[in-house]
mmCIF file of C-alpha atoms in Angstrom:
data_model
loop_
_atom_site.group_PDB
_atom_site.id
_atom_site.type_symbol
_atom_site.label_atom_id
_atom_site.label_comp_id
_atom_site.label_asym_id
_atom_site.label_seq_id
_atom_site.Cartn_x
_atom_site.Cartn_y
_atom_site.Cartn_z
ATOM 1 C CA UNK T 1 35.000 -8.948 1.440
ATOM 2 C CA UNK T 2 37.588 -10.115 3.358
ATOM 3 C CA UNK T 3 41.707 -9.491 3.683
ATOM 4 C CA UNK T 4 44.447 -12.318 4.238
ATOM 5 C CA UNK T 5 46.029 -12.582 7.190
ATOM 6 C CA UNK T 6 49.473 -11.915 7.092
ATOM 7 C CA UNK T 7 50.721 -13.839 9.239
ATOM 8 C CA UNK T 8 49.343 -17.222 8.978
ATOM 9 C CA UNK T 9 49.058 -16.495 5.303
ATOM 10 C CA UNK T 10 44.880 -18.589 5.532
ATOM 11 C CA UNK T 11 42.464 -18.786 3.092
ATOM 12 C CA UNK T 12 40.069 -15.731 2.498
ATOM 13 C CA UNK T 13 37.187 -15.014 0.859
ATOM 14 C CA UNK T 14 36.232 -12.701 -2.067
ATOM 15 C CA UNK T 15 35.163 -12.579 -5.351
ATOM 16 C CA UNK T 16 36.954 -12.935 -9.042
ATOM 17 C CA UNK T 17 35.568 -11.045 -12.020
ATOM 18 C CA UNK T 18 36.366 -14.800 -13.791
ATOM 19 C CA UNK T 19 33.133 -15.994 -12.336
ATOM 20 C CA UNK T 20 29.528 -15.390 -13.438
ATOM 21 C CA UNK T 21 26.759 -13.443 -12.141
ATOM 22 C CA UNK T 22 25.221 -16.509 -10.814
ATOM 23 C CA UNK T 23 28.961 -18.111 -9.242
ATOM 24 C CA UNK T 24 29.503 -14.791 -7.325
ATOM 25 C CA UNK T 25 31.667 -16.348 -4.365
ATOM 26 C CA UNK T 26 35.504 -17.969 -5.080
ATOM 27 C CA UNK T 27 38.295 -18.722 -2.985
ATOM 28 C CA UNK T 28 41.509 -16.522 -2.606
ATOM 29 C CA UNK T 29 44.835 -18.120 -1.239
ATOM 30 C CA UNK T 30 48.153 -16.202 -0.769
ATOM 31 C CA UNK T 31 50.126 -16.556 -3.986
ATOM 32 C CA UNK T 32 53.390 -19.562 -3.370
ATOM 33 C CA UNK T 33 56.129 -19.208 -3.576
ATOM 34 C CA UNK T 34 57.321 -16.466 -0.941
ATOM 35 C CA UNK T 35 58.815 -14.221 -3.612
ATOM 36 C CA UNK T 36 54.972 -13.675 -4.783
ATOM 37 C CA UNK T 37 53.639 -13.463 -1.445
ATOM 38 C CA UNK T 38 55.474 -10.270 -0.105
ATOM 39 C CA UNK T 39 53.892 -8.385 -3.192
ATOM 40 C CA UNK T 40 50.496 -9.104 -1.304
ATOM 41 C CA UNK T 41 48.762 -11.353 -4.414
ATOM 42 C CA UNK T 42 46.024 -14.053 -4.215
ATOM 43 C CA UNK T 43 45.260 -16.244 -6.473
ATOM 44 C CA UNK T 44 41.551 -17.497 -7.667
ATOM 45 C CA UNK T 45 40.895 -21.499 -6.671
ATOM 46 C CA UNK T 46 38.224 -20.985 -9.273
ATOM 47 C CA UNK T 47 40.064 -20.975 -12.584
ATOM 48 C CA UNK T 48 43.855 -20.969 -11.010
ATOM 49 C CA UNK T 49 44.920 -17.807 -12.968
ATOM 50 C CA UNK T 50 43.143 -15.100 -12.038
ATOM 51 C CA UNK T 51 45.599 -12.560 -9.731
ATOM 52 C CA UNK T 52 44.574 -9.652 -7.343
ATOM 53 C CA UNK T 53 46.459 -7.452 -5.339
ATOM 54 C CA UNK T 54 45.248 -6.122 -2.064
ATOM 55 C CA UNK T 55 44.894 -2.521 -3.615
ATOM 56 C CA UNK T 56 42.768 -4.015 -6.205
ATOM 57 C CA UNK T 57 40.791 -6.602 -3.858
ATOM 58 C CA UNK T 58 39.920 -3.371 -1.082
ATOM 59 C CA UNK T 59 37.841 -1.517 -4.052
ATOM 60 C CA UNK T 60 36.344 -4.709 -5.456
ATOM 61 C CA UNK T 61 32.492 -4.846 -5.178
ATOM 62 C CA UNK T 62 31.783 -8.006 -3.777
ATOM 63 C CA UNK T 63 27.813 -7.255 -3.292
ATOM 64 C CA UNK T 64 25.509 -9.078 -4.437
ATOM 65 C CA UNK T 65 22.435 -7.636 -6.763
ATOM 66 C CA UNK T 66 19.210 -7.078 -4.444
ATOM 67 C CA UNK T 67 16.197 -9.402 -5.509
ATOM 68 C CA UNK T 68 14.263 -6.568 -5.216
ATOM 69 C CA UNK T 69 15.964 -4.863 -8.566
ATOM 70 C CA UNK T 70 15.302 -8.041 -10.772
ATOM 71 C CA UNK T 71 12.034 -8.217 -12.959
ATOM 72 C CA UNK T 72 9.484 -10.596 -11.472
ATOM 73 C CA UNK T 73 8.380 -11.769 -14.452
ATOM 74 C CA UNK T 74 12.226 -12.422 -16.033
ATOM 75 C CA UNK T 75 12.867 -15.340 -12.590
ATOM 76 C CA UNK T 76 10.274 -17.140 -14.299
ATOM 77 C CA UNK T 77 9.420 -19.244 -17.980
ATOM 78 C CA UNK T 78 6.445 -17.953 -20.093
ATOM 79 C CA UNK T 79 4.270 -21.662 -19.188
ATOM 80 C CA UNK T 80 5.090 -20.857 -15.239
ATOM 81 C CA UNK T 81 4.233 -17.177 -15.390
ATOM 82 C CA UNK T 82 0.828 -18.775 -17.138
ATOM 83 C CA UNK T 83 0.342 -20.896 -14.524
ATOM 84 C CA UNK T 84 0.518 -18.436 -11.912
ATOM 85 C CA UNK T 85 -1.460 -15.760 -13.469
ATOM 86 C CA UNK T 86 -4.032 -18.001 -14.121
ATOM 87 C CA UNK T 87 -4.759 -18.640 -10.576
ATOM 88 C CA UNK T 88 -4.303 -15.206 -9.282
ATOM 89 C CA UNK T 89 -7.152 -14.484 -12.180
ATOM 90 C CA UNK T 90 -9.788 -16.895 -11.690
ATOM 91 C CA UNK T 91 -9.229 -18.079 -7.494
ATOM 92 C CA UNK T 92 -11.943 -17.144 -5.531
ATOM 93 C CA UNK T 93 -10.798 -14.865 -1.765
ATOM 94 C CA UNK T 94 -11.755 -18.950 -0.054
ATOM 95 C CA UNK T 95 -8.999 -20.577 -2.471
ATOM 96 C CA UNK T 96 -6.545 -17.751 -2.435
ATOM 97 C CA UNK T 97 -6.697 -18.120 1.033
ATOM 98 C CA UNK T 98 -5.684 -21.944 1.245
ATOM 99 C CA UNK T 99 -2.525 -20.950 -0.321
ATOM 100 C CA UNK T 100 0.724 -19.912 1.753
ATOM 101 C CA UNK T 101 1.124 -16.899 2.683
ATOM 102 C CA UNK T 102 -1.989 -15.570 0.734
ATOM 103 C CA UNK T 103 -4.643 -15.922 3.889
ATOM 104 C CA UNK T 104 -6.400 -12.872 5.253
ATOM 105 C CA UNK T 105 -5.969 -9.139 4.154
ATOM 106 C CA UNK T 106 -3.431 -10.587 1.167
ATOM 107 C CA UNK T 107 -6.449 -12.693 -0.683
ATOM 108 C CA UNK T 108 -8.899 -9.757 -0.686
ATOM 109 C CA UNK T 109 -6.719 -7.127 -1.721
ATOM 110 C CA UNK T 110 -5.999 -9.726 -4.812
ATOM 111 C CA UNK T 111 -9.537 -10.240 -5.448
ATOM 112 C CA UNK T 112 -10.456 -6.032 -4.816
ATOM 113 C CA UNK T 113 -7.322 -5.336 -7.100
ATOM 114 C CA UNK T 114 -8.261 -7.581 -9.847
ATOM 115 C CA UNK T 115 -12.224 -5.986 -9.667
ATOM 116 C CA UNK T 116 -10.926 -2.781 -9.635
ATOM 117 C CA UNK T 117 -7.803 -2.725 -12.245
ATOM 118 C CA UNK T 118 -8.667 -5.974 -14.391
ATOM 119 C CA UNK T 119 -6.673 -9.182 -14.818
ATOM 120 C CA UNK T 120 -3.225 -9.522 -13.559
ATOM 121 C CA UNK T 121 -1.544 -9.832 -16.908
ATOM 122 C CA UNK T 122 2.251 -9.363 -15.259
ATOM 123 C CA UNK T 123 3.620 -10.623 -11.991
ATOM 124 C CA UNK T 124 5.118 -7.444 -11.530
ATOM 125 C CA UNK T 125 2.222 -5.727 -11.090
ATOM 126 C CA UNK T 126 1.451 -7.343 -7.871
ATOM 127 C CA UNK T 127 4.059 -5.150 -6.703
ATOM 128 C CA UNK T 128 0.654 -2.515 -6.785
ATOM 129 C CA UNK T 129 -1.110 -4.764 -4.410
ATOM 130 C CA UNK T 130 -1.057 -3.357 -0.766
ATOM 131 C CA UNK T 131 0.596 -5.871 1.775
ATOM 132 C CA UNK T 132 2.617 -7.339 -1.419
ATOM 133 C CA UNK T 133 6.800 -6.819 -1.120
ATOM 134 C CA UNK T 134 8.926 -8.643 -3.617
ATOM 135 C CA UNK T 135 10.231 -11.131 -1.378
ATOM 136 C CA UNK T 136 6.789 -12.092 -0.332
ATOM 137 C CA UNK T 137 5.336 -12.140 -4.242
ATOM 138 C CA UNK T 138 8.559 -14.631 -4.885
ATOM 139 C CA UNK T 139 8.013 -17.064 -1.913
ATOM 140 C CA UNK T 140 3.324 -16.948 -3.523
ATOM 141 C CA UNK T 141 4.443 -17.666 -6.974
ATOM 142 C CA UNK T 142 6.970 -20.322 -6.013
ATOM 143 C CA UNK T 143 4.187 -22.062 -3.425
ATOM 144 C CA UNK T 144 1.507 -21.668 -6.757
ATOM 145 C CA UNK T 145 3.597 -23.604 -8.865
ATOM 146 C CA UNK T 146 4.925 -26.281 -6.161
ATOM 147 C CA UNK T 147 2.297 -26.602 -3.364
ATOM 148 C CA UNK T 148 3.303 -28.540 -0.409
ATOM 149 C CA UNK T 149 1.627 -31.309 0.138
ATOM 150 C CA UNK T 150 0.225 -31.174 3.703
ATOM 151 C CA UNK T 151 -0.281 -33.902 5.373
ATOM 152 C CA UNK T 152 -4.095 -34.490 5.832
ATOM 153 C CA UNK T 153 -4.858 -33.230 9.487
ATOM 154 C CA UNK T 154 -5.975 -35.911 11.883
ATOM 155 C CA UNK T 155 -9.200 -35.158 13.691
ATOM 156 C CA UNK T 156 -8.141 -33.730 16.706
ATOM 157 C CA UNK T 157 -9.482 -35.206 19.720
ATOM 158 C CA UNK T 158 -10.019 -32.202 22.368
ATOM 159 C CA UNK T 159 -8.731 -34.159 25.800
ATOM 160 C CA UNK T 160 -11.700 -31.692 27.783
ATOM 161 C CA UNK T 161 -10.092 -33.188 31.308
ATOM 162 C CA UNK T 162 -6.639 -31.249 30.866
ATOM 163 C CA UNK T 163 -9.223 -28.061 31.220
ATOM 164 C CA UNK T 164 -10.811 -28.755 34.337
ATOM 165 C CA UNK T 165 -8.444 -27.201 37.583
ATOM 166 C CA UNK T 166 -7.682 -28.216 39.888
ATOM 167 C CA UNK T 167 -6.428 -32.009 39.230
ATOM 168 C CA UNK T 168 -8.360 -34.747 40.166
ATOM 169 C CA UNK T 169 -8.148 -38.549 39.702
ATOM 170 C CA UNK T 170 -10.530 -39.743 36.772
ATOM 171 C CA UNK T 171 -11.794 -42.794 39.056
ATOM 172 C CA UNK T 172 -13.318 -39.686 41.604
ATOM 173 C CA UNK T 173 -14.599 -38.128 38.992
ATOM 174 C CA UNK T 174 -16.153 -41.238 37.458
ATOM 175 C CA UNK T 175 -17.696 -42.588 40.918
ATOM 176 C CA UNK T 176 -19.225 -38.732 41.096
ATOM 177 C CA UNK T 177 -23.314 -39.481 40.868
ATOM 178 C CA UNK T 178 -24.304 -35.626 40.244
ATOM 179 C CA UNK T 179 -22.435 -32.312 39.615
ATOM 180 C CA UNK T 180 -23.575 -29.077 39.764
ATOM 181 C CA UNK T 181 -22.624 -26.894 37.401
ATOM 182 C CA UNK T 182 -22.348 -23.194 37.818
ATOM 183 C CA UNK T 183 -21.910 -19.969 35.730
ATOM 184 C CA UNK T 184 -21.716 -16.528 36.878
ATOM 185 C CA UNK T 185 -22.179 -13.303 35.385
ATOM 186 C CA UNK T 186 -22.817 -9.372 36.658
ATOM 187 C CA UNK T 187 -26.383 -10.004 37.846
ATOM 188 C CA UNK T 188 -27.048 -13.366 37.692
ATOM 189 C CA UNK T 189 -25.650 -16.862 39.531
ATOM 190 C CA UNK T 190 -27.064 -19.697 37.344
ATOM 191 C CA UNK T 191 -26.719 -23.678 37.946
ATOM 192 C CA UNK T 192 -27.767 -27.044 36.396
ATOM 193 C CA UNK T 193 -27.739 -30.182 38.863
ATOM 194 C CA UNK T 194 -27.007 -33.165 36.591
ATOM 195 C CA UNK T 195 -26.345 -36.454 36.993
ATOM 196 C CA UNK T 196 -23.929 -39.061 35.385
ATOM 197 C CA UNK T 197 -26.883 -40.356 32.716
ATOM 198 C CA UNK T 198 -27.188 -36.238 31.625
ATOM 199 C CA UNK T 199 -30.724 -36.374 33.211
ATOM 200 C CA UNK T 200 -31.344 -32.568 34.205
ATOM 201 C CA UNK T 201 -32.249 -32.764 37.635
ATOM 202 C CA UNK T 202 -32.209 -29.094 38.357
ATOM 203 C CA UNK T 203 -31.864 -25.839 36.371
ATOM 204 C CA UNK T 204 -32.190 -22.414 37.594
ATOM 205 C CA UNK T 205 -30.747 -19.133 38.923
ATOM 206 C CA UNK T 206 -30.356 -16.667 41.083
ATOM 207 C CA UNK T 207 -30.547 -12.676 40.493
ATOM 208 C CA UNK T 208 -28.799 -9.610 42.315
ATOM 209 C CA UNK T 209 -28.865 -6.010 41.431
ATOM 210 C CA UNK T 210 -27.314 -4.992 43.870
ATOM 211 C CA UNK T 211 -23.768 -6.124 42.354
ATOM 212 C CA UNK T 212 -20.615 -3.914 41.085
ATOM 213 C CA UNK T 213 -22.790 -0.885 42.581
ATOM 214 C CA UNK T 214 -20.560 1.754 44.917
ATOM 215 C CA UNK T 215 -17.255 -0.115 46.457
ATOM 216 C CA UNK T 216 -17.134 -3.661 46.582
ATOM 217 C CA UNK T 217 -18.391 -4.402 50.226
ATOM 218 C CA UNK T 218 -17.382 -7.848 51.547
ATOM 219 C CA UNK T 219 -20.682 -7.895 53.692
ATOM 220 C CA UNK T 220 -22.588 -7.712 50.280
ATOM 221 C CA UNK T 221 -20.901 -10.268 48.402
ATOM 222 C CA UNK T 222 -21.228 -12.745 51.334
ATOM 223 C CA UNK T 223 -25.417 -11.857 51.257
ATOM 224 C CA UNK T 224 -25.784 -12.241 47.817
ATOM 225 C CA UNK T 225 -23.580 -15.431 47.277
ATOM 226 C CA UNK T 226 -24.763 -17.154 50.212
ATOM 227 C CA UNK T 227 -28.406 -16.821 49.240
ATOM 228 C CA UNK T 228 -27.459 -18.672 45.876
ATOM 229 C CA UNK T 229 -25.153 -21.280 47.298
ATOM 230 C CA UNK T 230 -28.415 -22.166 49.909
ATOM 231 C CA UNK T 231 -30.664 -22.431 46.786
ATOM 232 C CA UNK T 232 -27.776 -24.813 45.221
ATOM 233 C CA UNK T 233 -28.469 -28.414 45.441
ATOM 234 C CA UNK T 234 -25.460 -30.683 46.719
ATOM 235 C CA UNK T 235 -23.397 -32.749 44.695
ATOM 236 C CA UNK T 236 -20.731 -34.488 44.710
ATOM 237 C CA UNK T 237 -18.407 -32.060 42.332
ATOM 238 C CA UNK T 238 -19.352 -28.232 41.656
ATOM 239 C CA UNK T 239 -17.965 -26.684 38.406
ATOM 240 C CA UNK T 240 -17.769 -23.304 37.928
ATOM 241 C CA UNK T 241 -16.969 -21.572 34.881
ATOM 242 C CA UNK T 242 -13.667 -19.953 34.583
ATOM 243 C CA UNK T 243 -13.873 -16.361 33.235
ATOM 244 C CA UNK T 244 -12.269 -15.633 30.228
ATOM 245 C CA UNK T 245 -11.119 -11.994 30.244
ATOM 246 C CA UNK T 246 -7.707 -10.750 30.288
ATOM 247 C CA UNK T 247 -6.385 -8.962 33.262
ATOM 248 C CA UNK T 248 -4.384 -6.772 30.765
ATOM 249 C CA UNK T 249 -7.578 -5.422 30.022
ATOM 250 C CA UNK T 250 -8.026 -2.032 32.024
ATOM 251 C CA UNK T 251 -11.214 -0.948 31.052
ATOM 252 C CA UNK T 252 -12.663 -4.548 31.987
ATOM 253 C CA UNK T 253 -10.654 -4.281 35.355
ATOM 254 C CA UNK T 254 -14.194 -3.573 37.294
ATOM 255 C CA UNK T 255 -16.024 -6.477 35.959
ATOM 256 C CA UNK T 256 -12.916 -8.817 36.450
ATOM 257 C CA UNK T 257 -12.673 -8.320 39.903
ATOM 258 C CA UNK T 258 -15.809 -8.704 40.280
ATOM 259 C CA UNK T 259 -15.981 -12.018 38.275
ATOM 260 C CA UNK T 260 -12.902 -13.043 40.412
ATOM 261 C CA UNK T 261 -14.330 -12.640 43.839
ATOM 262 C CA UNK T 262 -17.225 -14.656 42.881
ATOM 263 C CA UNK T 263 -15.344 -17.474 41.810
ATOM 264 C CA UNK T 264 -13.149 -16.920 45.528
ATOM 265 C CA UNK T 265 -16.315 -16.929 47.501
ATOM 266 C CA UNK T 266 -18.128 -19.927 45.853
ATOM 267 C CA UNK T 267 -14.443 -22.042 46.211
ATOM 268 C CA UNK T 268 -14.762 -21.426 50.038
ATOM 269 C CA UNK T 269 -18.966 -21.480 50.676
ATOM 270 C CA UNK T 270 -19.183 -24.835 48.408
ATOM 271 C CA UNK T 271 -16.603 -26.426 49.852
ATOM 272 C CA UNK T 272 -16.085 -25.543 53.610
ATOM 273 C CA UNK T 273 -14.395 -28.415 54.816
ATOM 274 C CA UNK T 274 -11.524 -28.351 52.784
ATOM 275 C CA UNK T 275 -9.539 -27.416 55.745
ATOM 276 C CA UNK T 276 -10.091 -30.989 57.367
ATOM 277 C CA UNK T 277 -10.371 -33.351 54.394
ATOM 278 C CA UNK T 278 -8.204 -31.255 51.909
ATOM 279 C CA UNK T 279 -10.264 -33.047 48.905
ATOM 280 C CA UNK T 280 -11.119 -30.251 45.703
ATOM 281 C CA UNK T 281 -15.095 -30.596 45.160
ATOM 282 C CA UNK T 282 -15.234 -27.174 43.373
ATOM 283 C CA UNK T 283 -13.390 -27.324 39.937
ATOM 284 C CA UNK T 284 -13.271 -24.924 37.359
ATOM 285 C CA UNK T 285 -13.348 -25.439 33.689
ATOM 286 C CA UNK T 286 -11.953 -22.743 30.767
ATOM 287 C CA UNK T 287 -14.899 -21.193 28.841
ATOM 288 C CA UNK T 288 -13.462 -21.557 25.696
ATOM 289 C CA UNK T 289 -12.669 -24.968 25.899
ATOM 290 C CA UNK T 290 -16.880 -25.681 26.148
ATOM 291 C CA UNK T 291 -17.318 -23.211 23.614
ATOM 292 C CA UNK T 292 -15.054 -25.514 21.669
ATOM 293 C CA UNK T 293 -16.361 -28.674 21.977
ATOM 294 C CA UNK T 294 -20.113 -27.112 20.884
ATOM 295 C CA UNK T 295 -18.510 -25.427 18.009
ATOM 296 C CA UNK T 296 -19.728 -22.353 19.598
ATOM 297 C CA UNK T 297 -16.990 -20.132 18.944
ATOM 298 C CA UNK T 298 -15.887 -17.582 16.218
ATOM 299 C CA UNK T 299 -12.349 -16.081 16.405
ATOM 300 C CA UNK T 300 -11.270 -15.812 19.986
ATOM 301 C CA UNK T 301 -14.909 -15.335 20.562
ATOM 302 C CA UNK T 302 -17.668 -17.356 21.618
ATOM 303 C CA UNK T 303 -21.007 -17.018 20.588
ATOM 304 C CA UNK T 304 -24.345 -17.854 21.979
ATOM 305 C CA UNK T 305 -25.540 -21.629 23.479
ATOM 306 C CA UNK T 306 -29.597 -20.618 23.790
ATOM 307 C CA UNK T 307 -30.465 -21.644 20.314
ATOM 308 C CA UNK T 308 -28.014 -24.918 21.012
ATOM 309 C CA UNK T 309 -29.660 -25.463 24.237
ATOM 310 C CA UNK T 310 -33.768 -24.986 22.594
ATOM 311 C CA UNK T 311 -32.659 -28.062 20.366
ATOM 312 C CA UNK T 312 -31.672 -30.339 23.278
ATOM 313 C CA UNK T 313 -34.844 -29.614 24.736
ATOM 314 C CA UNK T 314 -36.685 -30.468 21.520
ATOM 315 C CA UNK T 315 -34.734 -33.610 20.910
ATOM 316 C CA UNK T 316 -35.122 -34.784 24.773
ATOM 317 C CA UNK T 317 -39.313 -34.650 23.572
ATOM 318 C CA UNK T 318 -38.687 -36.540 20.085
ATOM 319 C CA UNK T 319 -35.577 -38.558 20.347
ATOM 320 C CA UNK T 320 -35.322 -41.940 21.721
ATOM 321 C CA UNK T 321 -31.723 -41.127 23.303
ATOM 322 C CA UNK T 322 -31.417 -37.766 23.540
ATOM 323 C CA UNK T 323 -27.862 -36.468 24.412
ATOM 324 C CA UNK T 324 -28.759 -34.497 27.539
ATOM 325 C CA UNK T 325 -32.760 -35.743 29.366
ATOM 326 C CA UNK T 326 -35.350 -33.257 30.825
ATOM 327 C CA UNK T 327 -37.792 -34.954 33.053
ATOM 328 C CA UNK T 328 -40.865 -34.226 31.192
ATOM 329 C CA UNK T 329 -42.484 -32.404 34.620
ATOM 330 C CA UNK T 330 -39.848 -30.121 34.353
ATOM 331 C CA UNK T 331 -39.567 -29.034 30.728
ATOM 332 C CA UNK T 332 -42.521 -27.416 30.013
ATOM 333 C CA UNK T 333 -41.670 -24.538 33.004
ATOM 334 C CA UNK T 334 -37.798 -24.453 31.159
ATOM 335 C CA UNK T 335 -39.784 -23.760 27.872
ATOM 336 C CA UNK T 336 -42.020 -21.002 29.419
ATOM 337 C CA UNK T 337 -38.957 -19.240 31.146
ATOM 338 C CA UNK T 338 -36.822 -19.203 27.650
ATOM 339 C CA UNK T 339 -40.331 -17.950 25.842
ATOM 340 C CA UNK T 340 -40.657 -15.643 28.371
ATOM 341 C CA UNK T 341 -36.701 -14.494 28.737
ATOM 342 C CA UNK T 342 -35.481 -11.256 26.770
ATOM 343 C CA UNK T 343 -32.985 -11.996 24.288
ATOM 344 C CA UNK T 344 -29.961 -11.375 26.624
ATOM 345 C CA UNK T 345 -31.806 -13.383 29.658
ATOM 346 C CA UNK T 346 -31.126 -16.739 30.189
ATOM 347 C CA UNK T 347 -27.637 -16.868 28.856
ATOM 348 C CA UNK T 348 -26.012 -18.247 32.210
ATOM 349 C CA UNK T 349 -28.309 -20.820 32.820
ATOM 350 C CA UNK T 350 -27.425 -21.607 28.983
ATOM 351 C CA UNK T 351 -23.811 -21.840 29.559
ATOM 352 C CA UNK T 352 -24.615 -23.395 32.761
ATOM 353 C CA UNK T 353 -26.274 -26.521 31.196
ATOM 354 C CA UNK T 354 -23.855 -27.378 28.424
ATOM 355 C CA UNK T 355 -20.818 -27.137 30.784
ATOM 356 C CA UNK T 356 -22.332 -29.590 32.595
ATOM 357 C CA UNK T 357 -23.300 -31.574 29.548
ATOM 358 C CA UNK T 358 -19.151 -30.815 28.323
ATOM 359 C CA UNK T 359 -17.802 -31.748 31.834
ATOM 360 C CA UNK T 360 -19.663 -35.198 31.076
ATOM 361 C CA UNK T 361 -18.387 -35.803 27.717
ATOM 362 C CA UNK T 362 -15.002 -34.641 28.236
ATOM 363 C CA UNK T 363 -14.872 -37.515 31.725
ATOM 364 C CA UNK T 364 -16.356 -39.863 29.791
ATOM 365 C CA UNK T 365 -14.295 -39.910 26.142
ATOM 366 C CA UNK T 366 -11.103 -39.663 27.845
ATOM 367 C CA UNK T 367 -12.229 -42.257 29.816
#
């Protein structure tokens, strides 16, 4: 609600009890000539009659009836209420789920609800429906009976280079004859030496217990690391995996500095002349993004690569062009070693191998 002002006499806003329920908002202007004005009257633009005095326009009501107080079932006809309760019925949680606003908790509770009470036979009983406000049962009904039409998603292409730190040119990359990729864990170093064809030319690992025990000595961590880099064959590029877990994570604080100083020491024992040339020959690649272009992960998390990693080994036996090649002297001793392995063992020498076989792909589609 709003008063004129007195002196420049402008339009204000308000409301006129000539309008409907629907047309709540009309126009006010001072009443002309002057001999009208100094009794304080406006006059309605809507229907040019109406009068109101400022005693009478301070005590109208010019709210406007909350959605919430209006009947679900009254904003819609008997063939659209149909519609809607059909599909809140018979939808299974997957197809409740593909509409808006419905995924997650929203579609089971509708399905759960529906076992538990029976049929929806009035929209206002979604109102019962945990997670279920009438705003948000207004916006489901109205995207039931008028679903957008989304455009149909384009395959994305994942562009793997923009994951690989630090930058370096593609024509480097592409003249590179063998990387070594590397993965790190609490216990274990693991690598796989492969070259630009994805022939395995090396695959193994090195083991410390002796790790995350008592405060972090520097002495220790240059033992242990340098007898792994020794046992690491040269290349011309090293990857190393980037760890995924959040510093904001206190609890995992021990095991991220741990993971951290790894990384530190391999960047400066892989690639000690940096000083002189400045060139990067130890990159690092985001775990998810692999885990992404395997289809390896679920949620924010990613699951295992062994069972992934015992098919490329079968298919390197009984395909003509396998995607990743184990020289046959070799792959009988990887096949013992996974046979022999506990279920959690092996895991970086997994992720080891197909982030080499990602770094690959990634160079050579966006190439």
């Amino acid at each position: 609600r709003q008063v004129p002002d007195q002196d420049t006499g402008l339009t204000q806003t308000s409301h006129c009890t000539c309008v409907s329920a629907a047309q709540r908002r009309a126009l006010w202007r001072p009443v002309l000539p002057d001999a009208a004005w100094h009794q304080r009257l406006l006059r309605c633009t809507h229907c040019g009659e109406g009068r109101l005095s400022l005693s009478e326009l301070r005590h109208l009501d010019c709210t406007s009836p909350e959605l919430s107080s209006v009947d679900l079932d009254r904003l819609y006809t008997q063939e659209e209420r149909g519609a809607i309760l059909q599909v809140l019925n018979t939808a299974s949680r997957e197809e409740l789920a593909g509409i808006k606003l419905l995924r997650g908790r929203k579609s089971a509770n509708i399905v759960q609800h529906r076992e538990q009470s029976g049929p929806f036979t009035r929209l206002q009983s979604l109102l019962h429906v945990p997670l279920f406000k009438h705003k948000t049962i207004v916006k489901v009904c109205q995207s039931i009976l008028s679903p957008l039409q989304e455009p149909a998603k384009r395959e994305k292409k994942l562009h793997g280079l923009k994951f690989v730190k630090p930058d370096v040119e593609r024509k480097q990359l592409l003249a590179a004859k063998t990387i070594v990729s590397i993965v790190f864990g609490i216990r274990r170093i693991a690598w796989a030496h492969v070259d630009h064809n994805l022939t395995v030319m090396d695959w193994d690992q090195e083991e410390s217990h002796r790790y995350m025990k008592g405060p972090y000595q520097p002495s220790l961590y240059l033992e242990e690391i340098s007898s792994a880099v020794s046992k690491i064959p040269a290349a011309d590029f090293y990857v190393l995996e980037k760890p995924g877990i959040s510093t904001q994570n206190v609890n995992l604080f021990p095991v991220t500095l741990h993971l951290r100083t790894v990384e530190a020491m391999l960047h400066g024992l892989l690639c000690p002349h940096f000083p002189q040339d400045r060139q990067h020959r130890v990159l690092s690649v985001v775990r998810t993004a692999v885990g992404k272009h395997f289809q390896l992960m679920v949620g924010e998390a990613r699951t295992s690569g062994r069972e992934l990693v015992q098919q490329l080994m079968a298919d390197s036996v009984i395909q003509e062009n396998p995607r990743v090649l184990f020289p046959q002297d070799t792959l009988a001793r990887y096949r013992r070693l996974f046979q022999r392995a506990g279920p959690d063992r092996g895991e970086e020498m997994c992720d080891a191998l197909l982030q080499a076989i990602a770094f690959y792909e990634f160079l050579f589609n966006d190439s």
